[in-house]
Amino acid sequence: MSIETLQNYIDGQFVASSSSETIDLISPVDESVVGRSPVSNRADVDAAVSAAERAFQTWGRSTPGDRQAALLKLADAIEANADEIVEAQCRNTGQPKAIVRAEEAIAGANQLRFFAGAARMVHGLSAGEYLEGFTSYVRREPIGVVGQVAPWNFPFLMAIWKIGPALATGNTVVLKPSDTTPESTLVLARLSKGILPDGVLNVILGTGETGAALVEHPVPGLVSITGSVRAGIAVAESAAKQLKRSHLELGGKAPVVVFPDVDIAKAAAGIAEGGCFNAGQDCTAATRVIVHESIHDEFVTALAAAAQNLRPGLPDDPDAFYGPMNNINHFNTVIKKLQGLPPHATVVTGGKQWGDKGFFIEPTIISGVHQDDAIVQEETFAPVITVQPFSTDEEAIELANGVRFALASSVWTKDHATAEKFTRALDFGCVWINCHIMLTAEMPHGGFKQSGYGKDLSIYGVEDYTRIKHVMSAHD
């Protein structure tokens, strides 16, 4: 069977890249070649940015109501074509189809509807006479063209998180999906035809070099990336050279603090799911359990049992909880970390490849780790959960906060005062109480420290894609 090379989506049309360089798209399920993508060059980036720049002249002046109507139509189209989105994405990712449908296609449509409504809710200070003889007010305006780089862990949903707030506020977009997972984003582009004016949404395919060319381009006024700390630093450094704004959602290493008053079986089940969802390829995944010493051993046993119930599997397997690692490089990195554990660490369950083909990892629980171990300090991005004991609240807080990441966390207890204490003490952008990994479009998602800056979702994420202008008018 011949494999055609995918095309960029620029100015409302699918067009071949001007580059002759291509990369194969590899199925993480069986390692077969399922597609071919161009490695777009600077000429392609220039064409996409120019299209977005032209489209901004009208889209940037459109009314919030018009933008809302367009985004609502696009959400309807996503919902109506969910099966096509699922098939396209699962070719690239190997995720369970039922989960992609519910958690990305349908959830993405719902979140796009939130952004559509938010288009009409952007606000600022009220007009007033703050200086005698003058009236002042604030305008929130679109930035212009924005460049966006999306990750491979939730390809379709992250595309929605990128384009939703940008388009709602009147910006135009050049979006680069991950080089390993471009196909569902191209479906999104095709669905936008006839709903969004040509040039409002452009999609370019390629590798990190393509993304760098987009970030370095002088036209975009803001660049946004969801990705690794290394990639985020590169984007921030490049943006800083032109004093352009950057929006970074980077890595995580979420602590899960468990107190002895919990229902152990219930908490273990919830935490195992929070750590293994999407094969642990989630920046908010529950990766570091910090459990009170009085229930440590019992909780480790319960957590291992809960993890063993979360079976990986193929895309069409209705009982599969998660799929494979996204690509061979990531799979090899995870295996190397598991094989390089220090002698004091104990693999309670898992710790190796699942099956004899594909990039699957068994659900893994590791106890006996130390705070300075690499498996505790570094993002694993896999279905791997470590467990550490604590004796005092102060020790739990020190262990929880003692990493360079600060995206998400959770505390598990029946005591209200303890929960409230830890919501203040945990240095993370999100603190869940007796749950983990839950998201809603109305609440912000984003972290501190090396987890980046800027917010996704919520009105705060929408405002990140605006600029503020003060207007003052003399009375005489």
CSV table of C-alpha atoms in Angstrom, one decimal:
chain,number,residue,atom,x,y,z
A,1,MET,CA,0.0,0.0,0.0
A,2,SER,CA,1.4,3.4,-1.0
A,3,ILE,CA,1.7,6.0,1.7
A,4,GLU,CA,1.0,9.6,0.7
A,5,THR,CA,2.8,12.5,2.3
A,6,LEU,CA,0.6,14.7,4.4
A,7,GLN,CA,0.2,18.3,3.5
A,8,ASN,CA,0.2,21.6,5.4
A,9,TYR,CA,-3.0,23.6,5.8
A,10,ILE,CA,-2.4,27.2,4.8
A,11,ASP,CA,-4.8,30.0,3.9
A,12,GLY,CA,-7.8,27.5,3.8
A,13,GLN,CA,-6.1,25.0,1.5
A,14,PHE,CA,-4.1,21.8,1.9
A,15,VAL,CA,-0.7,22.5,0.2
A,16,ALA,CA,2.4,20.4,-0.3
A,17,SER,CA,5.5,21.6,1.6
A,18,SER,CA,8.2,23.2,-0.4
A,19,SER,CA,10.6,21.0,1.5
A,20,SER,CA,11.6,17.6,0.1
A,21,GLU,CA,12.5,16.2,3.5
A,22,THR,CA,10.0,13.8,5.1
A,23,ILE,CA,9.7,11.6,8.2
A,24,ASP,CA,7.7,8.4,8.6
A,25,LEU,CA,4.9,8.2,11.1
A,26,ILE,CA,5.4,5.0,13.2
A,27,SER,CA,2.5,3.2,15.0
A,28,PRO,CA,3.5,2.8,18.6
A,29,VAL,CA,1.3,-0.3,18.7
A,30,ASP,CA,3.2,-2.5,16.2
A,31,GLU,CA,6.0,-0.2,14.9
A,32,SER,CA,4.6,-0.2,11.4
A,33,VAL,CA,4.7,2.9,9.1
A,34,VAL,CA,1.3,4.4,9.0
A,35,GLY,CA,2.0,7.8,7.3
A,36,ARG,CA,4.5,10.2,6.1
A,37,SER,CA,4.9,13.9,7.1
A,38,PRO,CA,6.9,16.7,5.6
A,39,VAL,CA,9.5,18.6,7.5
A,40,SER,CA,8.3,22.0,6.7
A,41,ASN,CA,10.9,24.7,6.2
A,42,ARG,CA,11.1,28.5,6.7
A,43,ALA,CA,9.4,29.1,3.4
A,44,ASP,CA,6.4,27.1,4.6
A,45,VAL,CA,6.4,29.0,7.9
A,46,ASP,CA,6.6,32.3,6.0
A,47,ALA,CA,3.6,31.3,3.9
A,48,ALA,CA,1.5,30.3,6.9
A,49,VAL,CA,2.4,33.4,8.9
A,50,SER,CA,1.7,35.6,5.9
A,51,ALA,CA,-1.8,34.0,5.5
A,52,ALA,CA,-2.5,34.5,9.2
A,53,GLU,CA,-1.3,38.1,9.0
A,54,ARG,CA,-3.7,38.9,6.1
A,55,ALA,CA,-6.6,37.1,7.8
A,56,PHE,CA,-6.0,39.1,11.0
A,57,GLN,CA,-7.0,42.3,9.2
A,58,THR,CA,-10.6,41.1,9.2
A,59,TRP,CA,-10.8,38.5,12.0
A,60,GLY,CA,-9.1,40.8,14.4
A,61,ARG,CA,-11.9,43.3,13.9
A,62,SER,CA,-14.8,40.8,14.0
A,63,THR,CA,-17.3,41.0,16.8
A,64,PRO,CA,-17.2,38.7,19.8
A,65,GLY,CA,-20.6,37.4,18.7
A,66,ASP,CA,-19.3,36.5,15.2
A,67,ARG,CA,-16.3,34.7,16.7
A,68,GLN,CA,-18.5,32.9,19.2
A,69,ALA,CA,-20.8,31.7,16.4
A,70,ALA,CA,-17.9,30.4,14.3
A,71,LEU,CA,-16.4,28.5,17.3
A,72,LEU,CA,-19.8,27.0,18.2
A,73,LYS,CA,-20.1,25.7,14.6
A,74,LEU,CA,-16.7,24.3,14.7
A,75,ALA,CA,-17.5,22.5,18.0
A,76,ASP,CA,-20.6,21.0,16.4
A,77,ALA,CA,-18.5,19.8,13.5
A,78,ILE,CA,-16.0,18.2,15.8
A,79,GLU,CA,-18.7,16.3,17.6
A,80,ALA,CA,-20.3,15.2,14.4
A,81,ASN,CA,-17.0,13.9,13.1
A,82,ALA,CA,-15.7,12.4,16.3
A,83,ASP,CA,-15.2,9.0,14.8
A,84,GLU,CA,-12.9,10.4,12.1
A,85,ILE,CA,-10.9,12.3,14.7
A,86,VAL,CA,-10.5,9.2,16.8
A,87,GLU,CA,-9.3,7.0,13.8
A,88,ALA,CA,-6.8,9.6,12.7
A,89,GLN,CA,-5.3,10.1,16.1
A,90,CYS,CA,-5.2,6.5,17.1
A,91,ARG,CA,-3.2,5.7,14.0
A,92,ASN,CA,-0.5,7.9,15.5
A,93,THR,CA,-0.8,7.3,19.2
A,94,GLY,CA,-2.3,3.8,19.8
A,95,GLN,CA,-4.5,5.2,22.5
A,96,PRO,CA,-7.7,3.4,23.4
A,97,LYS,CA,-10.3,4.7,21.0
A,98,ALA,CA,-13.1,5.0,23.6
A,99,ILE,CA,-10.8,7.3,25.7
A,100,VAL,CA,-9.8,9.5,22.8
A,101,ARG,CA,-13.4,9.9,21.8
A,102,ALA,CA,-14.6,10.8,25.3
A,103,GLU,CA,-11.6,12.7,26.6
A,104,GLU,CA,-10.3,14.5,23.5
A,105,ALA,CA,-12.9,14.7,20.7
A,106,ILE,CA,-16.1,15.2,22.8
A,107,ALA,CA,-14.3,17.0,25.6
A,108,GLY,CA,-12.5,19.2,23.0
A,109,ALA,CA,-15.9,20.2,21.5
A,110,ASN,CA,-17.1,21.1,25.0
A,111,GLN,CA,-14.1,23.1,25.8
A,112,LEU,CA,-14.3,24.9,22.5
A,113,ARG,CA,-17.8,25.9,23.4
A,114,PHE,CA,-16.5,27.4,26.6
A,115,PHE,CA,-14.0,29.5,24.6
A,116,ALA,CA,-16.8,30.5,22.3
A,117,GLY,CA,-18.7,31.9,25.3
A,118,ALA,CA,-15.6,33.5,26.7
A,119,ALA,CA,-15.2,35.5,23.5
A,120,ARG,CA,-18.1,37.6,24.7
A,121,MET,CA,-16.9,37.9,28.3
A,122,VAL,CA,-13.5,39.6,28.0
A,123,HIS,CA,-13.5,42.6,30.4
A,124,GLY,CA,-11.4,45.2,32.1
A,125,LEU,CA,-11.6,48.1,34.5
A,126,SER,CA,-14.8,50.2,34.2
A,127,ALA,CA,-14.6,53.6,32.5
A,128,GLY,CA,-14.2,56.4,35.0
A,129,GLU,CA,-12.8,59.8,35.8
A,130,TYR,CA,-9.6,58.7,37.6
A,131,LEU,CA,-8.1,62.1,36.9
A,132,GLU,CA,-10.2,65.3,37.0
A,133,GLY,CA,-11.2,66.4,33.5
A,134,PHE,CA,-10.5,63.1,31.9
A,135,THR,CA,-12.2,59.8,31.3
A,136,SER,CA,-10.2,56.6,31.1
A,137,TYR,CA,-11.1,53.1,30.0
A,138,VAL,CA,-9.3,49.9,29.0
A,139,ARG,CA,-9.4,48.1,25.7
A,140,ARG,CA,-8.5,44.4,25.6
A,141,GLU,CA,-7.3,43.7,22.1
A,142,PRO,CA,-6.0,40.6,20.2
A,143,ILE,CA,-2.3,40.3,20.0
A,144,GLY,CA,-2.3,39.5,16.3
A,145,VAL,CA,-0.7,36.4,14.8
A,146,VAL,CA,0.3,33.8,17.4
A,147,GLY,CA,2.6,30.8,16.9
A,148,GLN,CA,1.7,27.6,18.7
A,149,VAL,CA,3.4,24.3,19.2
A,150,ALA,CA,1.3,21.4,20.5
A,151,PRO,CA,2.6,18.1,22.1
A,152,TRP,CA,2.0,14.4,21.3
A,153,ASN,CA,0.4,13.2,24.5
A,154,PHE,CA,-3.1,14.6,23.8
A,155,PRO,CA,-2.8,15.8,20.2
A,156,PHE,CA,-6.4,16.8,19.5
A,157,LEU,CA,-7.3,18.2,22.9
A,158,MET,CA,-4.1,20.3,23.1
A,159,ALA,CA,-4.8,21.7,19.7
A,160,ILE,CA,-8.2,22.9,21.1
A,161,TRP,CA,-6.5,24.3,24.2
A,162,LYS,CA,-4.2,26.3,21.8
A,163,ILE,CA,-6.5,27.6,19.2
A,164,GLY,CA,-9.6,28.1,21.4
A,165,PRO,CA,-8.5,31.1,23.5
A,166,ALA,CA,-6.4,32.6,20.6
A,167,LEU,CA,-9.3,32.6,18.1
A,168,ALA,CA,-11.9,33.6,20.7
A,169,THR,CA,-10.0,36.9,21.3
A,170,GLY,CA,-9.5,37.7,17.6
A,171,ASN,CA,-6.0,36.4,17.0
A,172,THR,CA,-5.0,34.3,14.0
A,173,VAL,CA,-3.0,31.1,14.4
A,174,VAL,CA,-0.2,29.2,13.0
A,175,LEU,CA,-0.2,25.8,14.8
A,176,LYS,CA,2.5,23.1,14.6
A,177,PRO,CA,1.4,19.7,16.0
A,178,SER,CA,4.0,17.2,17.2
A,179,ASP,CA,6.0,15.5,14.5
A,180,THR,CA,4.7,12.1,15.6
A,181,THR,CA,1.0,12.9,15.9
A,182,PRO,CA,-0.2,15.3,13.2
A,183,GLU,CA,-3.2,13.6,11.7
A,184,SER,CA,-6.0,14.5,14.1
A,185,THR,CA,-5.0,18.2,13.9
A,186,LEU,CA,-5.3,18.0,10.2
A,187,VAL,CA,-8.8,16.7,10.6
A,188,LEU,CA,-9.5,19.8,12.8
A,189,ALA,CA,-8.1,22.0,10.0
A,190,ARG,CA,-10.3,20.4,7.4
A,191,LEU,CA,-13.4,20.8,9.6
A,192,SER,CA,-12.6,24.5,10.0
A,193,LYS,CA,-12.9,25.1,6.3
A,194,GLY,CA,-16.0,27.1,5.5
A,195,ILE,CA,-16.5,27.9,9.3
A,196,LEU,CA,-13.4,30.0,9.9
A,197,PRO,CA,-12.3,32.5,7.2
A,198,ASP,CA,-9.3,31.4,5.2
A,199,GLY,CA,-6.0,32.1,7.0
A,200,VAL,CA,-7.4,32.3,10.5
A,201,LEU,CA,-6.2,28.8,11.3
A,202,ASN,CA,-3.0,27.4,9.6
A,203,VAL,CA,-1.3,24.1,10.4
A,204,ILE,CA,2.3,23.4,9.5
A,205,LEU,CA,3.9,20.0,9.9
A,206,GLY,CA,7.5,19.2,10.8
A,207,THR,CA,10.1,18.6,13.5
A,208,GLY,CA,11.6,20.8,16.2
A,209,GLU,CA,13.4,22.7,13.5
A,210,THR,CA,10.0,23.7,12.0
A,211,GLY,CA,8.8,24.8,15.4
A,212,ALA,CA,12.0,26.8,16.0
A,213,ALA,CA,11.4,28.6,12.7
A,214,LEU,CA,7.9,29.5,13.8
A,215,VAL,CA,9.1,30.8,17.1
A,216,GLU,CA,11.9,32.8,15.6
A,217,HIS,CA,9.6,34.4,13.0
A,218,PRO,CA,9.4,38.1,13.5
A,219,VAL,CA,5.6,38.4,13.0
A,220,PRO,CA,4.0,36.4,15.7
A,221,GLY,CA,3.4,38.5,18.8
A,222,LEU,CA,3.1,35.6,21.1
A,223,VAL,CA,4.4,32.0,20.9
A,224,SER,CA,3.0,29.2,23.0
A,225,ILE,CA,4.2,25.7,23.6
A,226,THR,CA,3.1,22.7,25.6
A,227,GLY,CA,6.2,20.4,25.9
A,228,SER,CA,9.3,19.6,27.9
A,229,VAL,CA,11.3,22.0,30.0
A,230,ARG,CA,14.1,21.8,27.5
A,231,ALA,CA,11.8,22.9,24.7
A,232,GLY,CA,10.2,25.6,26.8
A,233,ILE,CA,13.5,27.1,27.7
A,234,ALA,CA,14.5,27.2,24.0
A,235,VAL,CA,11.2,28.9,23.1
A,236,ALA,CA,11.6,31.4,25.9
A,237,GLU,CA,15.2,32.2,24.9
A,238,SER,CA,14.2,32.7,21.3
A,239,ALA,CA,11.2,34.8,22.1
A,240,ALA,CA,13.3,37.0,24.5
A,241,LYS,CA,15.6,38.0,21.6
A,242,GLN,CA,12.6,39.7,20.0
A,243,LEU,CA,10.9,40.7,23.3
A,244,LYS,CA,7.8,38.8,22.2
A,245,ARG,CA,5.5,37.2,24.7
A,246,SER,CA,5.7,33.4,25.4
A,247,HIS,CA,3.2,31.1,27.0
A,248,LEU,CA,4.7,27.9,28.4
A,249,GLU,CA,3.0,24.8,29.8
A,250,LEU,CA,5.9,22.4,30.6
A,251,GLY,CA,6.7,19.4,32.7
A,252,GLY,CA,5.3,18.1,36.0
A,253,LYS,CA,6.1,15.7,38.8
A,254,ALA,CA,2.9,15.8,40.9
A,255,PRO,CA,3.1,14.8,44.5
A,256,VAL,CA,0.2,13.0,46.1
A,257,VAL,CA,0.1,13.4,49.9
A,258,VAL,CA,-1.9,10.7,51.7
A,259,PHE,CA,-2.9,10.9,55.3
A,260,PRO,CA,-3.8,7.9,57.6
A,261,ASP,CA,-7.5,8.8,57.8
A,262,VAL,CA,-8.2,7.9,54.2
A,263,ASP,CA,-10.2,4.9,52.9
A,264,ILE,CA,-7.1,3.1,51.7
A,265,ALA,CA,-8.6,1.0,48.9
A,266,LYS,CA,-10.6,4.0,47.5
A,267,ALA,CA,-7.6,6.3,47.6
A,268,ALA,CA,-5.3,3.8,46.1
A,269,ALA,CA,-7.7,3.2,43.2
A,270,GLY,CA,-8.0,6.9,42.5
A,271,ILE,CA,-4.3,7.5,42.7
A,272,ALA,CA,-3.4,4.6,40.5
A,273,GLU,CA,-5.8,5.9,37.8
A,274,GLY,CA,-4.3,9.4,38.2
A,275,GLY,CA,-0.8,8.0,37.6
A,276,CYS,CA,-1.6,5.6,34.8
A,277,PHE,CA,-4.2,7.6,32.8
A,278,ASN,CA,-2.9,8.0,29.2
A,279,ALA,CA,0.0,5.7,30.1
A,280,GLY,CA,1.2,8.4,32.6
A,281,GLN,CA,1.9,10.7,29.6
A,282,ASP,CA,0.3,13.6,31.3
A,283,CYS,CA,2.1,16.5,33.0
A,284,THR,CA,-0.3,16.4,35.9
A,285,ALA,CA,-0.1,12.6,36.4
A,286,ALA,CA,0.0,11.4,40.0
A,287,THR,CA,3.7,10.3,40.1
A,288,ARG,CA,5.0,10.7,43.6
A,289,VAL,CA,3.0,9.2,46.5
A,290,ILE,CA,4.0,10.6,49.9
A,291,VAL,CA,2.1,8.6,52.4
A,292,HIS,CA,2.1,8.7,56.2
A,293,GLU,CA,4.4,6.1,57.7
A,294,SER,CA,1.7,4.5,59.8
A,295,ILE,CA,-0.1,3.2,56.7
A,296,HIS,CA,2.9,3.0,54.3
A,297,ASP,CA,3.2,-0.7,53.9
A,298,GLU,CA,-0.6,-1.3,53.6
A,299,PHE,CA,-1.0,1.5,51.1
A,300,VAL,CA,1.9,0.2,48.9
A,301,THR,CA,0.1,-3.1,48.8
A,302,ALA,CA,-3.2,-1.5,47.9
A,303,LEU,CA,-1.7,0.8,45.3
A,304,ALA,CA,0.1,-2.1,43.6
A,305,ALA,CA,-3.1,-4.1,43.5
A,306,ALA,CA,-5.0,-1.1,42.1
A,307,ALA,CA,-2.3,-0.5,39.4
A,308,GLN,CA,-2.4,-4.2,38.4
A,309,ASN,CA,-6.1,-3.7,37.5
A,310,LEU,CA,-5.3,-1.0,35.0
A,311,ARG,CA,-4.4,-3.0,32.0
A,312,PRO,CA,-2.8,-1.5,28.9
A,313,GLY,CA,-4.1,-2.7,25.5
A,314,LEU,CA,-4.7,-2.1,21.8
A,315,PRO,CA,-6.9,0.8,20.5
A,316,ASP,CA,-10.0,-1.4,19.9
A,317,ASP,CA,-9.7,-3.2,23.3
A,318,PRO,CA,-12.7,-2.0,25.3
A,319,ASP,CA,-11.0,-3.1,28.5
A,320,ALA,CA,-7.7,-1.3,28.0
A,321,PHE,CA,-7.1,1.6,30.4
A,322,TYR,CA,-4.2,3.0,28.5
A,323,GLY,CA,-2.1,2.5,25.4
A,324,PRO,CA,1.6,2.6,24.5
A,325,MET,CA,4.4,5.1,25.0
A,326,ASN,CA,4.1,7.5,22.1
A,327,ASN,CA,7.4,6.8,20.3
A,328,ILE,CA,10.5,4.6,20.3
A,329,ASN,CA,12.8,7.3,21.8
A,330,HIS,CA,10.5,7.9,24.7
A,331,PHE,CA,9.9,4.2,25.3
A,332,ASN,CA,13.7,3.5,25.4
A,333,THR,CA,14.2,6.4,27.8
A,334,VAL,CA,11.6,5.0,30.2
A,335,ILE,CA,13.0,1.5,30.0
A,336,LYS,CA,16.5,2.9,30.7
A,337,LYS,CA,15.2,4.7,33.8
A,338,LEU,CA,13.5,1.6,35.1
A,339,GLN,CA,16.6,-0.5,34.5
A,340,GLY,CA,18.8,2.1,36.1
A,341,LEU,CA,17.0,2.3,39.5
A,342,PRO,CA,19.2,2.5,42.6
A,343,PRO,CA,19.7,-0.6,44.7
A,344,HIS,CA,17.6,0.7,47.5
A,345,ALA,CA,14.5,1.1,45.3
A,346,THR,CA,12.0,-1.8,45.1
A,347,VAL,CA,9.8,-2.5,42.1
A,348,VAL,CA,6.6,-3.7,43.8
A,349,THR,CA,4.8,-4.4,40.5
A,350,GLY,CA,5.6,-3.8,36.8
A,351,GLY,CA,8.9,-2.3,35.8
A,352,LYS,CA,9.1,-3.6,32.3
A,353,GLN,CA,7.6,-3.8,28.8
A,354,TRP,CA,4.1,-5.2,28.4
A,355,GLY,CA,3.8,-7.7,25.6
A,356,ASP,CA,6.3,-8.5,23.0
A,357,LYS,CA,5.7,-5.7,20.5
A,358,GLY,CA,4.9,-2.1,20.6
A,359,PHE,CA,5.9,0.5,23.1
A,360,PHE,CA,3.8,-0.6,26.1
A,361,ILE,CA,4.9,-0.3,29.7
A,362,GLU,CA,3.4,-2.2,32.6
A,363,PRO,CA,1.8,-0.2,35.4
A,364,THR,CA,4.7,0.3,37.8
A,365,ILE,CA,4.9,1.0,41.5
A,366,ILE,CA,8.3,1.6,43.1
A,367,SER,CA,8.9,1.9,46.9
A,368,GLY,CA,12.1,2.6,48.9
A,369,VAL,CA,13.1,5.6,46.8
A,370,HIS,CA,15.0,8.6,48.2
A,371,GLN,CA,14.2,12.2,47.5
A,372,ASP,CA,17.3,12.8,45.4
A,373,ASP,CA,16.8,9.8,43.2
A,374,ALA,CA,16.4,10.6,39.5
A,375,ILE,CA,13.1,8.6,39.4
A,376,VAL,CA,11.7,11.1,42.0
A,377,GLN,CA,13.2,14.3,40.6
A,378,GLU,CA,12.9,13.8,36.8
A,379,GLU,CA,9.7,13.6,34.8
A,380,THR,CA,9.2,10.0,33.7
A,381,PHE,CA,6.0,10.5,31.6
A,382,ALA,CA,5.0,6.9,32.0
A,383,PRO,CA,2.7,4.7,34.1
A,384,VAL,CA,5.3,4.8,36.9
A,385,ILE,CA,4.5,5.9,40.5
A,386,THR,CA,7.0,6.1,43.4
A,387,VAL,CA,6.1,5.9,47.1
A,388,GLN,CA,7.8,7.6,50.0
A,389,PRO,CA,6.9,7.7,53.7
A,390,PHE,CA,6.5,10.8,55.9
A,391,SER,CA,6.1,11.3,59.6
A,392,THR,CA,5.2,15.0,60.0
A,393,ASP,CA,3.3,17.6,58.0
A,394,GLU,CA,6.4,19.6,57.6
A,395,GLU,CA,8.3,16.6,56.2
A,396,ALA,CA,5.4,15.9,53.8
A,397,ILE,CA,5.5,19.5,52.6
A,398,GLU,CA,9.2,19.5,52.2
A,399,LEU,CA,9.2,16.3,50.1
A,400,ALA,CA,6.2,17.4,48.0
A,401,ASN,CA,7.8,20.8,47.2
A,402,GLY,CA,11.3,19.4,46.8
A,403,VAL,CA,11.3,19.2,43.0
A,404,ARG,CA,11.9,21.7,40.2
A,405,PHE,CA,8.3,21.3,38.8
A,406,ALA,CA,5.2,22.9,40.2
A,407,LEU,CA,2.3,22.1,38.0
A,408,ALA,CA,-0.2,19.9,39.9
A,409,SER,CA,-0.6,18.1,43.3
A,410,SER,CA,-3.2,16.4,45.5
A,411,VAL,CA,-3.8,15.8,49.1
A,412,TRP,CA,-5.9,12.9,50.4
A,413,THR,CA,-7.5,13.2,53.8
A,414,LYS,CA,-10.9,13.4,55.5
A,415,ASP,CA,-9.8,16.3,57.7
A,416,HIS,CA,-10.8,19.7,56.4
A,417,ALA,CA,-8.2,21.7,58.3
A,418,THR,CA,-5.4,19.4,57.0
A,419,ALA,CA,-6.7,19.8,53.5
A,420,GLU,CA,-6.8,23.6,53.7
A,421,LYS,CA,-3.4,23.7,55.3
A,422,PHE,CA,-1.9,21.8,52.4
A,423,THR,CA,-3.7,23.8,49.7
A,424,ARG,CA,-1.7,26.7,51.0
A,425,ALA,CA,1.5,24.9,51.5
A,426,LEU,CA,1.8,23.0,48.3
A,427,ASP,CA,3.7,25.1,45.8
A,428,PHE,CA,1.8,23.9,42.7
A,429,GLY,CA,-0.5,25.5,40.2
A,430,CYS,CA,-3.3,23.1,41.1
A,431,VAL,CA,-4.1,21.3,44.3
A,432,TRP,CA,-6.8,18.5,44.2
A,433,ILE,CA,-8.4,17.3,47.4
A,434,ASN,CA,-9.3,13.6,47.4
A,435,CYS,CA,-9.1,13.4,43.7
A,436,HIS,CA,-6.5,13.8,41.0
A,437,ILE,CA,-6.2,14.7,37.2
A,438,MET,CA,-9.7,16.1,36.9
A,439,LEU,CA,-10.1,19.2,34.7
A,440,THR,CA,-12.9,21.7,33.9
A,441,ALA,CA,-12.8,24.4,31.2
A,442,GLU,CA,-13.9,27.0,33.7
A,443,MET,CA,-10.8,26.6,35.9
A,444,PRO,CA,-7.2,27.5,35.1
A,445,HIS,CA,-4.5,25.0,34.2
A,446,GLY,CA,-0.8,26.0,34.6
A,447,GLY,CA,2.1,25.9,37.0
A,448,PHE,CA,5.0,27.6,38.6
A,449,LYS,CA,8.8,27.2,38.6
A,450,GLN,CA,10.0,25.0,35.8
A,451,SER,CA,6.5,23.9,34.9
A,452,GLY,CA,6.3,27.2,33.0
A,453,TYR,CA,4.0,30.2,33.1
A,454,GLY,CA,0.7,31.3,31.5
A,455,LYS,CA,-2.6,29.5,31.9
A,456,ASP,CA,-4.6,27.2,29.8
A,457,LEU,CA,-8.4,27.0,30.0
A,458,SER,CA,-10.6,29.5,32.0
A,459,ILE,CA,-10.9,33.2,31.5
A,460,TYR,CA,-7.3,33.6,32.7
A,461,GLY,CA,-6.2,31.5,29.7
A,462,VAL,CA,-8.3,33.7,27.4
A,463,GLU,CA,-6.8,36.9,28.8
A,464,ASP,CA,-3.3,35.6,28.1
A,465,TYR,CA,-4.1,36.0,24.4
A,466,THR,CA,-5.0,39.7,24.7
A,467,ARG,CA,-3.1,42.9,25.2
A,468,ILE,CA,-4.3,45.8,27.3
A,469,LYS,CA,-4.6,49.4,26.0
A,470,HIS,CA,-5.4,52.4,28.2
A,471,VAL,CA,-7.5,55.1,26.5
A,472,MET,CA,-7.8,58.6,28.1
A,473,SER,CA,-10.1,61.3,26.7
A,474,ALA,CA,-10.0,64.9,27.8
A,475,HIS,CA,-13.4,66.5,28.6
A,476,ASP,CA,-12.5,69.8,27.0
